XYZ file of C-alpha atoms in Angstrom:
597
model
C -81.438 1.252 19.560
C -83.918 3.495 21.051
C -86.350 2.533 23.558
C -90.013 3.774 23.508
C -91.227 2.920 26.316
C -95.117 2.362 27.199
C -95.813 3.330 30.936
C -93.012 2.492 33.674
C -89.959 0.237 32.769
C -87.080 -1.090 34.212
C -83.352 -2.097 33.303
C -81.602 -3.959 34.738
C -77.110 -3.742 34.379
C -74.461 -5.121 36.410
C -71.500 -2.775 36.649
C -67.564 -3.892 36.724
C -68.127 -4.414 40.328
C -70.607 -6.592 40.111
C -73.273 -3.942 41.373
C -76.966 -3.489 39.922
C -77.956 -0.716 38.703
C -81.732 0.125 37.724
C -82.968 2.954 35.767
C -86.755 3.567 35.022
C -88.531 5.712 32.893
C -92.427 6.957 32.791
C -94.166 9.212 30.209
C -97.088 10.233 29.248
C -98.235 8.932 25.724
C -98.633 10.961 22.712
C -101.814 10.969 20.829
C -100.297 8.570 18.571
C -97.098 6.568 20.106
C -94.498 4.316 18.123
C -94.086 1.285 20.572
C -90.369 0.052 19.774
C -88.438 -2.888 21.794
C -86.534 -2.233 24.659
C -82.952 -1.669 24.077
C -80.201 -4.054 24.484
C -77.459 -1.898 25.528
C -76.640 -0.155 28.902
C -77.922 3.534 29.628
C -75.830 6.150 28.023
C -72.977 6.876 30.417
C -72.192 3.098 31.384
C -71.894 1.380 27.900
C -67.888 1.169 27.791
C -67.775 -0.682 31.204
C -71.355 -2.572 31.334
C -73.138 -5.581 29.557
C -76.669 -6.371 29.059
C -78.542 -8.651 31.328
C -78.474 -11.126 29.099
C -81.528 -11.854 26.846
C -83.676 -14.149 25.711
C -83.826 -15.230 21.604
C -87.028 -13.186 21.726
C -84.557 -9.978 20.817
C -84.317 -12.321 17.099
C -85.095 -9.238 15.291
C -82.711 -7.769 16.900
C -79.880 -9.839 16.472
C -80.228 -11.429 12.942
C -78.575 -9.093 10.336
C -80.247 -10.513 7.367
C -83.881 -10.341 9.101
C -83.131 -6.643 9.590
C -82.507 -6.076 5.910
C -85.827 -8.332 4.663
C -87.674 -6.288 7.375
C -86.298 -2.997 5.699
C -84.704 -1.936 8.910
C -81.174 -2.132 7.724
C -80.858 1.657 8.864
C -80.650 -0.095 12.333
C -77.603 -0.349 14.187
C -76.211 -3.619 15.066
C -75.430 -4.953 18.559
C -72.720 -2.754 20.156
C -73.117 0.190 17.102
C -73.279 3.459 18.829
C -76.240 5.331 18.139
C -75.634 8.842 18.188
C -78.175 11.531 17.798
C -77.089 12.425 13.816
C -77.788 8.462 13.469
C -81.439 9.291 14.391
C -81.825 12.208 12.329
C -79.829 10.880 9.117
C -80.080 6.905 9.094
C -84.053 6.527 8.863
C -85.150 5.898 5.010
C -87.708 8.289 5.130
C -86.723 11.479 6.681
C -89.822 13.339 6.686
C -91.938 10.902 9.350
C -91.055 9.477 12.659
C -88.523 12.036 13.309
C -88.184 11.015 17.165
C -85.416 10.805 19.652
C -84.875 9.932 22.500
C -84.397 12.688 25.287
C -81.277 10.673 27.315
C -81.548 13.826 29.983
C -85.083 13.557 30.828
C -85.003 10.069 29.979
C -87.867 10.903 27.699
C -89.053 10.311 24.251
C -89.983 12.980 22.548
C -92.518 13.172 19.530
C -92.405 16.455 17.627
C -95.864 18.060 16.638
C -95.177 17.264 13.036
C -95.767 13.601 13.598
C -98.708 13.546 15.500
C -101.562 12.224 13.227
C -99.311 10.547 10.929
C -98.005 7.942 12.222
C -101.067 5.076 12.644
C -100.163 1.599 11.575
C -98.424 1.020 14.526
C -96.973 -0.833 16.177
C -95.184 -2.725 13.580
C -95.733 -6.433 12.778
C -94.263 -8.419 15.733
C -92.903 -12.136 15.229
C -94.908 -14.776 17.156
C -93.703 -16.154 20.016
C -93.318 -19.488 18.338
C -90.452 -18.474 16.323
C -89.396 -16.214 18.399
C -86.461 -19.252 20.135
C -85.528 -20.021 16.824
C -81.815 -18.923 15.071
C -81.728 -17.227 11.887
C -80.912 -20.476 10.215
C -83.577 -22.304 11.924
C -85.800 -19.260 10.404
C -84.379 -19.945 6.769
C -84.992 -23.930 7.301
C -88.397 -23.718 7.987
C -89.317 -20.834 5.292
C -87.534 -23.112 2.737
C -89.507 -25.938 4.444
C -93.160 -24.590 3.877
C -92.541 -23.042 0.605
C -91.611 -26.455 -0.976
C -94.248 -27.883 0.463
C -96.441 -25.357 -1.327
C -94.406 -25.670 -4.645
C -94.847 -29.487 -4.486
C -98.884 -29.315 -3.607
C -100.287 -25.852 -4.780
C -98.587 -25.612 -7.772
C -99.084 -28.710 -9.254
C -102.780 -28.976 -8.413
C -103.555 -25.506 -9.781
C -101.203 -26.210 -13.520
C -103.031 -29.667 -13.598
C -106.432 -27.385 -13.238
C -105.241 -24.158 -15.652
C -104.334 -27.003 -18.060
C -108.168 -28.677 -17.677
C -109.363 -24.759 -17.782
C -108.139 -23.746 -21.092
C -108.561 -27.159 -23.172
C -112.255 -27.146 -22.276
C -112.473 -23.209 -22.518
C -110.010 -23.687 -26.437
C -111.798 -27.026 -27.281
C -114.513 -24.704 -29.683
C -111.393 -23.800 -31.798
C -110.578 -27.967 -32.344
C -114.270 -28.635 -32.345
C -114.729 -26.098 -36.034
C -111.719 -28.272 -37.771
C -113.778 -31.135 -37.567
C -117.138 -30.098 -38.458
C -119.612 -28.053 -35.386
C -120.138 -25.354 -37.699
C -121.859 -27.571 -40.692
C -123.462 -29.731 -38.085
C -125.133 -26.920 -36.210
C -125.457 -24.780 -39.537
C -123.219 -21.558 -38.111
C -121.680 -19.145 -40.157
C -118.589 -18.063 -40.064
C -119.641 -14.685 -37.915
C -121.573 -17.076 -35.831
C -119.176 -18.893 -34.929
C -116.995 -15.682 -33.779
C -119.912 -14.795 -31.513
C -120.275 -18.857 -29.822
C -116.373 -18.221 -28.973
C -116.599 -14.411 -27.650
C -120.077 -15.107 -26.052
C -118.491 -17.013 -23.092
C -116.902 -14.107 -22.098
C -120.154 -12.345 -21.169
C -120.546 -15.182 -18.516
C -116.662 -14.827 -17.553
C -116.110 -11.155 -17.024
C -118.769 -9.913 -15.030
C -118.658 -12.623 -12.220
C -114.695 -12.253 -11.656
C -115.133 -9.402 -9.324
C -117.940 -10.638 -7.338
C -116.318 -14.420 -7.077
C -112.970 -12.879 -5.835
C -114.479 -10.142 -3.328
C -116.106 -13.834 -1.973
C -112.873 -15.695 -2.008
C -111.366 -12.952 0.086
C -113.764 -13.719 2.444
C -114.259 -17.049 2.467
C -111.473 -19.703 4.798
C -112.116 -22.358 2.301
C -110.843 -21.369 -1.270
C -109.432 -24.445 -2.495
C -112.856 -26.017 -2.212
C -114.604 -23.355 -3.765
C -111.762 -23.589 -6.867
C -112.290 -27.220 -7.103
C -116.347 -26.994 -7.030
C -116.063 -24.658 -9.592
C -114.063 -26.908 -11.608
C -116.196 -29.578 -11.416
C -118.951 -27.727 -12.396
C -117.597 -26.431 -15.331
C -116.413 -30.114 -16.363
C -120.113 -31.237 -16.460
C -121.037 -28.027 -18.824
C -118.643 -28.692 -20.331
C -119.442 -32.387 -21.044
C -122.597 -31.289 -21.924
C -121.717 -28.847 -25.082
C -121.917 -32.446 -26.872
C -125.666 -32.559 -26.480
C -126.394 -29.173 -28.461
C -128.131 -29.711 -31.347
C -128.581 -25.980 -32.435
C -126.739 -22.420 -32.534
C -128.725 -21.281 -30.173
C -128.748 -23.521 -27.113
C -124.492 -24.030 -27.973
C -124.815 -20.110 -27.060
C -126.638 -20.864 -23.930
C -123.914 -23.430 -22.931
C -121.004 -21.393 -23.973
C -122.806 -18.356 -21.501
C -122.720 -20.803 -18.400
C -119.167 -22.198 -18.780
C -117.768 -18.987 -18.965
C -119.844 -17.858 -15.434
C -118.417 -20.739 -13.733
C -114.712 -20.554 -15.238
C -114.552 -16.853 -13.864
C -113.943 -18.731 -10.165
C -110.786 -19.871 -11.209
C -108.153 -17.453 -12.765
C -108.590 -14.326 -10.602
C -109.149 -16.800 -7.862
C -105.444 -18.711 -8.713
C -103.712 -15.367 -8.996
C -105.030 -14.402 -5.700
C -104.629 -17.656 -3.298
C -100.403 -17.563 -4.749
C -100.474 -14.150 -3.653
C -101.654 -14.912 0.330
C -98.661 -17.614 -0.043
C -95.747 -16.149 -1.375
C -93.899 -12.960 -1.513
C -93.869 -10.604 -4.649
C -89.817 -11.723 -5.053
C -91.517 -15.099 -5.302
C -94.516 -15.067 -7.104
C -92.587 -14.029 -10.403
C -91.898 -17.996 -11.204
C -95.107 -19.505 -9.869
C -97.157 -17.176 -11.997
C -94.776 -18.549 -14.825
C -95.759 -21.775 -13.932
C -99.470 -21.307 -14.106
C -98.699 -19.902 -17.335
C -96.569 -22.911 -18.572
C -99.432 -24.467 -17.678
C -101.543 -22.510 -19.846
C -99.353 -23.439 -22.842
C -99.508 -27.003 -22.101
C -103.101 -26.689 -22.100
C -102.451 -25.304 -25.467
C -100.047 -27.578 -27.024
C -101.507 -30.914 -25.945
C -104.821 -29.535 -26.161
C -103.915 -29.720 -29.740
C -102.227 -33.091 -29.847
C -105.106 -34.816 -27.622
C -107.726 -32.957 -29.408
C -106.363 -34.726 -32.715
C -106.362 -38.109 -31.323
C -110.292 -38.037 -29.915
C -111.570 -36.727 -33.263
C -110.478 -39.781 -35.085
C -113.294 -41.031 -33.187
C -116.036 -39.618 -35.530
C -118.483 -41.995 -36.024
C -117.515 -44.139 -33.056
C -121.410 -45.212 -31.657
C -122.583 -42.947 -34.229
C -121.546 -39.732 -32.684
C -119.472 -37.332 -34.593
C -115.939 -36.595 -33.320
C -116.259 -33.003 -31.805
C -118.913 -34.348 -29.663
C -116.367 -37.236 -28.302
C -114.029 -34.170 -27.821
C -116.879 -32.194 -25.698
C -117.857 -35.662 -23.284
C -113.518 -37.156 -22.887
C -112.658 -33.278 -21.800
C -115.425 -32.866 -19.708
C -115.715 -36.316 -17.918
C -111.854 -35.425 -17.487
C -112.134 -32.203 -15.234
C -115.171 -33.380 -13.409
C -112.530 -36.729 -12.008
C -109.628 -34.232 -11.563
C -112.014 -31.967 -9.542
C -113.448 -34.209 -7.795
C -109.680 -35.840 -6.547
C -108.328 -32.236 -6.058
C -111.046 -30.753 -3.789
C -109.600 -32.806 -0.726
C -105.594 -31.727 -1.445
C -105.667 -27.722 -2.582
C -104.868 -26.214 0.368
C -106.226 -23.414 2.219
C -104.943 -20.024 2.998
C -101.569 -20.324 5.175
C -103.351 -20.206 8.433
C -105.366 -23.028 8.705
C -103.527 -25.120 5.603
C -103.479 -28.617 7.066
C -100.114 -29.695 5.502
C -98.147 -27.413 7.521
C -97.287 -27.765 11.058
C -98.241 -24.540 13.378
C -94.574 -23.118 13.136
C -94.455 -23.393 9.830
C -98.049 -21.466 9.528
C -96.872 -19.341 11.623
C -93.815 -18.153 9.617
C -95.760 -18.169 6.308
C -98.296 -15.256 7.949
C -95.454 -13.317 9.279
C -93.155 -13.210 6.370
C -96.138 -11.896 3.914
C -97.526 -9.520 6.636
C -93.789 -8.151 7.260
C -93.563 -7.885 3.981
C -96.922 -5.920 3.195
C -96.144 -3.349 6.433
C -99.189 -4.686 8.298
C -100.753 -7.482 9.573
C -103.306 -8.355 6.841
C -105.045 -10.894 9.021
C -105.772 -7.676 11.664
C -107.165 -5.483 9.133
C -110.692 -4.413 9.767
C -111.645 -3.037 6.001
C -114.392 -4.556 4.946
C -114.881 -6.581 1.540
C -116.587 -3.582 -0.413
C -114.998 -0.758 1.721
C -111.391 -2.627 0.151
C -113.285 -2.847 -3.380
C -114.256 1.014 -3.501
C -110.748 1.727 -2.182
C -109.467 0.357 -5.217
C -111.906 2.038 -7.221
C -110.398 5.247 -6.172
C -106.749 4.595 -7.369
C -105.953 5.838 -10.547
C -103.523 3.485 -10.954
C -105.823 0.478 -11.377
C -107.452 2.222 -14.168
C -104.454 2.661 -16.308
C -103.454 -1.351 -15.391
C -106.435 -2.177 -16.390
C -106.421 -0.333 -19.667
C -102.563 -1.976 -20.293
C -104.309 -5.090 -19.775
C -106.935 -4.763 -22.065
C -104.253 -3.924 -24.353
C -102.945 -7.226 -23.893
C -105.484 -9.179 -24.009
C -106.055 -7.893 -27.480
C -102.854 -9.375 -28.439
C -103.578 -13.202 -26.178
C -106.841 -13.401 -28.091
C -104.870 -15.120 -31.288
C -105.348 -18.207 -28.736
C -109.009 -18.334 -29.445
C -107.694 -18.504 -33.554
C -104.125 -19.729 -33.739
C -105.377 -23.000 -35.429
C -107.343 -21.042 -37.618
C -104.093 -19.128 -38.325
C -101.733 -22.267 -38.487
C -104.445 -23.637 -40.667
C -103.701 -21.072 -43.046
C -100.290 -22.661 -43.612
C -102.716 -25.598 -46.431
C -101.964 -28.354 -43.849
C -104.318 -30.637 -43.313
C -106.520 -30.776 -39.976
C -104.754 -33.465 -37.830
C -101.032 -31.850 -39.481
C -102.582 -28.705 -38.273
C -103.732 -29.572 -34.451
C -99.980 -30.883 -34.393
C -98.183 -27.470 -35.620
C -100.054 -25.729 -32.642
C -98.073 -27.673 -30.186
C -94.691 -26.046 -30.438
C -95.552 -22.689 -30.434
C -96.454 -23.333 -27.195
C -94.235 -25.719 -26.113
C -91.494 -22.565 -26.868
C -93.999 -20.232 -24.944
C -93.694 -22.009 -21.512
C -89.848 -22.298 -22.230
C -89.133 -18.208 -22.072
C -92.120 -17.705 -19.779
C -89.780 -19.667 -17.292
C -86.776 -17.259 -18.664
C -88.651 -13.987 -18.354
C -90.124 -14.476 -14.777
C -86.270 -15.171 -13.462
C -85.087 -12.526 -14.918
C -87.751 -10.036 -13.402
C -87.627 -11.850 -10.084
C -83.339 -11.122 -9.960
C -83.846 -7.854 -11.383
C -87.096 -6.882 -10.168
C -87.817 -5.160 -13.697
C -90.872 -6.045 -15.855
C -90.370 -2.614 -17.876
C -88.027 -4.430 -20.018
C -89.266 -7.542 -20.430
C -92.646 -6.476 -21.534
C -90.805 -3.954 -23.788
C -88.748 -7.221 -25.632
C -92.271 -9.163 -25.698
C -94.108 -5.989 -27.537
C -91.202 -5.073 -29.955
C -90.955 -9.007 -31.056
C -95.008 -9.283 -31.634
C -94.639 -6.380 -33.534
C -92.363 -8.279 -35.991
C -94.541 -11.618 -35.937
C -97.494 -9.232 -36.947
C -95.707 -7.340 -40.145
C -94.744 -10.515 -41.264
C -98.099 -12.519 -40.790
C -99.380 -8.963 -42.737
C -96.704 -9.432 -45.872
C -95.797 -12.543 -46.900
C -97.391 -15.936 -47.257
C -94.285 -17.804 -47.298
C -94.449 -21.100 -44.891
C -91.142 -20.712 -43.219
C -91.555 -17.038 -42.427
C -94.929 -17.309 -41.553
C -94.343 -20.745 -39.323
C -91.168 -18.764 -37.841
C -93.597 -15.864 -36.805
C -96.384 -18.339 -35.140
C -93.475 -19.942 -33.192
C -93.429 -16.496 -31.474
C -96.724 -15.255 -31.197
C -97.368 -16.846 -28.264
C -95.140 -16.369 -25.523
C -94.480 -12.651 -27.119
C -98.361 -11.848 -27.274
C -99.226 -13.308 -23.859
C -95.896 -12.737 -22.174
C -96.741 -9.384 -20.655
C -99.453 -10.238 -18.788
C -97.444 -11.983 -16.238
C -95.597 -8.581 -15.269
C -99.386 -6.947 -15.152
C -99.979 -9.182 -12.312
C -96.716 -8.690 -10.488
C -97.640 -5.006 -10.786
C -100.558 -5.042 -9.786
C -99.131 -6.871 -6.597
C -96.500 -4.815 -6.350
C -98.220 -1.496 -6.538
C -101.530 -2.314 -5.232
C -101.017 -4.500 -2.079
C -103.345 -3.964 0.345
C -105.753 -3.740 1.592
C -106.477 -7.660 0.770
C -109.983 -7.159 -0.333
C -108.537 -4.303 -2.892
C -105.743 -6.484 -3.722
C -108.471 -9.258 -4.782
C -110.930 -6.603 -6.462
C -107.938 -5.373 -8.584
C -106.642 -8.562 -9.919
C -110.713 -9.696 -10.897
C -111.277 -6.018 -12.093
C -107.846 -6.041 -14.049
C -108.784 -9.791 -15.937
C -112.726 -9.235 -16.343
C -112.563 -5.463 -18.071
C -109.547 -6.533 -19.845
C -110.782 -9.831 -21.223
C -113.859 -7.322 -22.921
C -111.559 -6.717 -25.716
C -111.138 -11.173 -26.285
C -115.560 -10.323 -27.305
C -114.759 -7.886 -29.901
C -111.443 -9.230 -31.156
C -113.314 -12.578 -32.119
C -115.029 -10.130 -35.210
C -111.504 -9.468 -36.475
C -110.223 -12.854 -37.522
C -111.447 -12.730 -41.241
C -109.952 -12.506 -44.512
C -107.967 -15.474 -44.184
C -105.174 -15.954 -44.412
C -103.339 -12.287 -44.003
C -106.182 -11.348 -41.395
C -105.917 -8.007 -42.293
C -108.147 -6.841 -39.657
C -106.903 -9.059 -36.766
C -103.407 -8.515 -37.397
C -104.021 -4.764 -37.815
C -105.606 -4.568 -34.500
C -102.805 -6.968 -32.817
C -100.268 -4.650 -34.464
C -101.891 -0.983 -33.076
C -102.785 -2.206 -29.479
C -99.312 -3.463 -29.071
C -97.917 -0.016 -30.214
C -100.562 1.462 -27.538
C -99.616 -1.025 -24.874
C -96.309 0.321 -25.266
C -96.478 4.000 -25.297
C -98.986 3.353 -21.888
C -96.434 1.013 -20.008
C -93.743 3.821 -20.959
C -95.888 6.282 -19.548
C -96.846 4.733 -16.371
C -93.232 3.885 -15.514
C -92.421 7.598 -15.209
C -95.033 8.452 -13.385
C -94.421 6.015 -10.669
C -90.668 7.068 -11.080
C -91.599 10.509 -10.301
C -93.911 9.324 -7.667
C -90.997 7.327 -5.736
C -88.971 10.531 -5.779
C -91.947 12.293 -4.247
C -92.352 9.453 -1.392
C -88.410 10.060 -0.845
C -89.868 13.639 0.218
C -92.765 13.153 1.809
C -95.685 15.152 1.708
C -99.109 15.330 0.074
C -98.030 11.871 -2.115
C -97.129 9.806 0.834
C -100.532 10.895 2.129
C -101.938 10.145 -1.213
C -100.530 7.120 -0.910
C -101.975 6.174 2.439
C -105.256 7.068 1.155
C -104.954 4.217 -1.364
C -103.756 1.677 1.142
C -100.296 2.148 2.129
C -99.478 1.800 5.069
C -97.551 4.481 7.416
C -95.272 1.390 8.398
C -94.494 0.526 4.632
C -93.344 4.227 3.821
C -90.948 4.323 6.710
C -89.436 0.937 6.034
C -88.857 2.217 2.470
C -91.936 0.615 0.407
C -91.854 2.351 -3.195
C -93.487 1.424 -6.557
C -90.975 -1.260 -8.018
C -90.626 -3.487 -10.938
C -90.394 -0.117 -13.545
């Protein structure tokens, strides 16, 4: 491997005889150096008939095959490869940067002009010295040590929390079936604007409440406030007695939920990988659909409890689901963890390891990264990229606004209201099924193209049939795949989104609030469409057209990042595009590219 070395070094080799030989090098740095280990193998000239001084297990990266291919440096040769000079020139993924070599005559390393001013992200991301004595299978123990240990306490916390999140954000939709809308006197387009109106308290304060959590050492607490809060509003919807303060309630709860999506999506991002976060974003959307289905079944057993100390039942539904989230904040505020490096269930190797394998995975060492909070926000501002997610997303979000109605639609079927709260359950029950599916399959292919091509092409057929017919089957079949079909490509958005726009941290964070607030404007609007019962003309129509859109965008985008990757291959005014947007120079060399498409 070649040696850059920083000042003067010295090597030390013991020949056949048993003699020492020394060689040292000095140089004068270039305006921007590549600092590289020192090389295991004897000086060119002695390396048929010398060995190493033997080293210590700090040379890990050196010496563990399968850390050199995570690290993207399987270019590398191997203990006792020969590294020739066509090795240098041919074997680096990115031929147009860091074309060095080492000068073995002047004992020199030489940094052509070209590079100067490129390279600046170095040196690369070193492995701390407390993992550093470790074997590779040591390494793996650990990794699969920590990240069960964050399976078995983040995951569960934040599903139990999503579940809390949507039944007391979908507990409106319950709350109409058994009688808000007489009691309050709302019509029917009043009604539409008490759902959409919490979204004018959720979308603007997702950007501003992530660009905090970014900054913040403490998120679980401020996700667990935050829930409580929101449990106590939402307790207190049972004590409106007109339109207008329900209005004022529904504004509030939607401020306070905007903490906790955006703010989920970006804690499982500073814990695991992008090959990982695939199933654990299925699993906070499992969780969503649990919400959904029991939301149903529970929200059918508490309205039987109309009249109970003469209060009606939708109020009972408002104070059980409320008084629930405040206890299940209150008992997960002292168990979410933090971010890896201060998170109190792991020991210090293990924090250790879960820092370095997401910073050797993003090209740089996030926690070193001296871009502020809105310096990373207006750096995300300036990618075009995030505009056209966004707009896919609010194409999406078109389509996951028949949550906000489905048992209006399943109502449509002439069931009666408990019957009805029941047929919402499976729908969803199947949606948290293929969610599971989907997310394998685009974590072992690393491909979202296609699956959120199957989910649009199958809503497309639930919506021409909930347009034609009014027979129960067909229509039941159809609502049995609106769900997971409708909602199903929003998971990929997210991987995307940390796939293609990974750092800096604080633009990671502005970009997944930015992507969930602006799309969720379309949920406001959407809430107008869902008349005409029961073909929904409107709603259906809308569903129908933005999924065509949503298509025809996704299609685009994925050759334009195709085309961009072949570019990056090159070189060239889009790698420096693409350092402008975040990138790092030590990404593009170990072979980063836009992936998933």
């Amino acid at each position: 491997m070649i040696a850059l070395l920083v000042g003067r070094q010295e090597e030390v080799w013991e020949d056949e005889e048993g003699e020492k030989l020394k060689r040292s090098s000095s140089f004068r740095r270039p305006r921007f150096w590549l600092r590289r280990r020192r090389s295991p193998w004897p000086p060119e000239g002695t390396r048929d008939r010398a060995t190493p001084q033997e080293q210590p297990c700090s040379s890990v990266l050196l010496n563990l095959p399968s850390i050199h291919t995570d690290l993207g440096l399987s270019w590398m040769p191997q203990r006792g490869a020969d590294l020739t000079e066509e090795t240098q020139r041919t074997e680096h993924p990115v031929p147009h940067f860091n074309h060095y070599k080492f000068d073995s005559a002047s004992n020199k390393n030489v940094v052509p002009d070209e590079a100067i001013g490129i390279v600046e992200d170095f040196p690369p991301v070193p492995m701390p010295d407390s993992l550093q004595h470790y074997t590779e299978a040591e390494l793996k123990e650990i990794e699969k040590r920590l990240k069960r240990k964050a399976d078995f306490t983040i995951m569960p916390i934040v599903g139990i929390l999503y579940i809390l999140n949507y039944i007391d954000r979908q507990n409106l939709a319950a709350a109409k079936l058994q009688g808000i809308m007489e009691d309050l006197n709302m019509s029917t387009t009043e009604f539409a604007t008490a759902v959409s109106i919490l979204f004018v308290g959720y979308l603007p304060f997702q950007i501003p409440s992530n660009l905090i959590l970014s900054s913040i050492t403490r998120p679980g607490a401020y996700i667990c406030t935050a829930t409580i809060i929101w449990g106590a509003i939402s307790a207190a919807t049972a004590a409106v007695t007109t339109y207008k303060s329900l209005l004022a309630v529904r504004v509030i709860l939607g401020a306070v939920e905007a903490v906790f999506f955006p703010g989920v999506i970006y804690l499982l991002s500073s814990w695991y990988t992008k090959r990982e976060l695939g199933k654990r974003f299925a699993g906070l959307y499992i969780a969503q659909q649990v919400g959904n289905a029991f939301g149903g079944l529970i929200a059918a057993g508490i309205l039987k409890l109309d009249g109970v100390h003469g209060i009606r039942g939708w109020r009972w539904l408002f104070i059980i689901e409320g008084a629930a989230t405040v206890g299940v904040g209150l008992f997960c505020v002292f168990f979410l963890p933090e971010y890896p490096y201060n998170a109190r269930m792991l020991k210090p190797v293990e924090r250790d390891l879960a820092v370095w394998r997401l910073e050797r995975e993003a090209g740089a060492s996030e926690a070193n990264e001296d871009i502020g909070t809105l310096k990373g926000f207006l750096l995300g501002l300036q990618d075009p990229k995030l505009y056209v997610i966004i707009f896919m997303n609010m194409m999406s979000q078109v389509q996951g606004s028949i949550a906000n109605f489905f048992p209006s639609i399943v109502n449509t079927l002439g069931y009666g209201h408990y019957e009805t709260l029941l047929l919402t359950a499976p729908p969803y029950v199947l949606a948290g099924i293929v969610y599971f599916i989907i997310t394998w399959y685009s974590d072992r292919t690393n491909n979202m193209y296609r699956v959120i091509l199957t989910c649009i092409c199958i809503a497309c057929a639930t919506y021409i049939i909930a347009l034609s017919t009014l027979n129960t089957a067909a229509r039941y079949t159809a609502m049995m795949l609106m769900p997971f079909s409708s909602v199903g490509p929003q998971l990929m958005l997210y991987k995307i989104i940390n796939q293609h726009l990974p750092r800096p941290i604080a633009k990671r964070a502005g970009a997944v609030a930015m992507t969930n607030a602006i799309g969720g404007i379309s949920n406001i609007w959407m809430s107008y469409l869902f008349i005409g019962a029961p073909h929904y003309y409107p709603a259906f129509g809308a569903l129908f057209a933005a999924a065509m859109v949503f298509l025809v965008t996704i299609t685009g985008y994925r050759f334009y990042v195709l085309r961009e990757n072949k570019k990056l291959d090159e070189g060239g005014e889009v790698a420096q595009r693409a350092m402008r947007h975040g990138i790092t120079q030590q990404q593009l060399q170990m072979g980063w590219r836009y992936e998933g498409l």
